[in-house]
Amino acid sequence: MRPRALSLFSGIGGLDLGVEAAGFEVVAQSETEPYACRVLARHWPTVLNLGDVTTITEDTIAEANLGSIDLLFGGFPCTDVSRAGKQRGIYAANSGLFFDLMRVADVVGCRRILLENVSTITSRP
């Protein structure tokens, strides 16, 4: 049995492809952008899209009947921590979605977390 993964901020599934190539089974995704949702539905027709990460709760996870999650992964928005952005920091509205990612990680009790973001994430307060 392959280890199971939950994808947050899934986009069009680029990171999902890499996680699958590493041997994981993506059992659910979380994305709201309409075009990206259509791409995900086409390439992962049997994988549930949980929608907005801010609305995922313990009840949502229980209703989805995902089972154990070995890896939670995602690339949360970088707009507030990127050099190209307004550099508001990790606590700003967009990049602050990191905290929702961590909240969901706590809800599912995953064993591993994989984050994708810009290098300045380590130097922006």
XYZ file of C-alpha atoms in Angstrom:
125
model
C 0.000 0.000 0.000
C 1.357 3.399 -1.018
C 1.680 6.188 1.562
C -1.207 8.651 1.386
C -0.915 12.393 0.737
C -3.145 15.463 1.052
C -2.495 18.366 -1.337
C -3.289 21.937 -0.252
C -3.069 24.969 -2.551
C -2.997 22.371 -5.331
C -2.970 24.743 -8.303
C -2.926 22.638 -11.470
C -1.219 19.751 -9.699
C 2.469 20.223 -10.486
C 3.593 19.382 -6.969
C 1.041 16.558 -6.901
C 2.747 14.959 -9.907
C 6.085 15.056 -8.113
C 4.629 13.600 -4.932
C 3.043 10.789 -6.927
C 6.338 10.146 -8.719
C 7.917 9.805 -5.270
C 5.498 6.959 -4.540
C 2.634 8.651 -2.688
C -1.073 8.394 -3.478
C -2.787 11.811 -3.518
C -6.115 11.151 -1.787
C -7.506 14.717 -1.672
C -6.696 18.182 -2.964
C -7.647 21.714 -1.962
C -8.040 24.378 -4.640
C -10.562 27.149 -5.407
C -9.383 28.813 -8.628
C -11.837 27.673 -11.336
C -9.349 26.915 -14.128
C -7.059 25.008 -11.772
C -10.044 23.040 -10.437
C -10.941 21.968 -13.976
C -7.366 20.803 -14.619
C -7.319 18.861 -11.342
C -10.681 17.241 -12.124
C -9.442 16.155 -15.529
C -6.175 14.633 -14.330
C -7.398 13.335 -10.950
C -11.082 12.547 -11.605
C -11.447 10.307 -8.542
C -9.645 12.612 -6.100
C -11.852 14.790 -3.888
C -11.291 18.563 -4.000
C -11.896 19.919 -0.496
C -12.100 23.506 -1.795
C -11.033 26.495 0.295
C -8.319 25.575 2.795
C -9.767 28.049 5.313
C -12.982 26.009 5.511
C -11.384 22.596 6.062
C -12.244 21.363 9.540
C -12.130 18.160 11.510
C -15.708 17.527 10.340
C -14.718 18.091 6.692
C -11.917 15.543 7.009
C -14.183 13.050 8.798
C -16.920 13.420 6.152
C -14.361 12.913 3.370
C -13.300 9.644 5.040
C -9.688 10.157 3.959
C -8.145 7.709 6.375
C -4.597 8.225 7.592
C -2.480 10.880 5.882
C 1.270 10.309 5.712
C 2.150 13.576 3.943
C 0.487 16.962 3.767
C 1.991 19.215 1.113
C 1.420 22.509 -0.603
C 2.729 25.777 -1.914
C 0.880 28.475 0.006
C 0.815 32.017 -1.467
C 4.134 33.834 -1.519
C 2.795 37.296 -2.356
C 3.482 38.730 1.097
C 6.965 37.258 1.538
C 8.361 37.521 -1.991
C 10.875 40.201 -2.950
C 8.549 41.031 -5.845
C 5.574 41.597 -3.547
C 4.806 44.221 -0.935
C 6.837 42.281 1.627
C 4.180 42.395 4.327
C 5.447 39.163 5.884
C 4.073 35.764 6.818
C 1.299 37.213 8.998
C -0.310 39.126 6.097
C -3.519 37.918 4.476
C -2.179 35.843 1.564
C 1.005 34.297 2.916
C -0.708 33.974 6.281
C -2.654 31.080 4.764
C 0.416 29.125 5.905
C -1.267 28.996 9.308
C -4.345 27.354 7.797
C -2.054 24.769 6.200
C -0.555 24.040 9.614
C -4.016 23.918 11.206
C -5.126 21.314 8.646
C -1.896 19.371 9.272
C -2.842 19.245 12.937
C -6.403 18.150 12.110
C -5.273 15.242 9.918
C -2.370 14.321 12.187
C 0.005 13.751 9.288
C 3.495 12.396 9.808
C 5.260 14.678 7.307
C 4.773 18.164 5.822
C 6.278 19.354 2.540
C 6.156 23.108 1.859
C 6.982 24.904 -1.376
C 7.631 28.654 -1.353
C 10.133 31.369 -2.232
C 13.554 31.474 -0.564
C 12.779 34.747 1.206
C 10.272 32.902 3.393
C 13.125 32.317 5.839
C 14.027 36.002 6.126
C 10.661 37.817 6.176
C 9.071 38.338 9.608
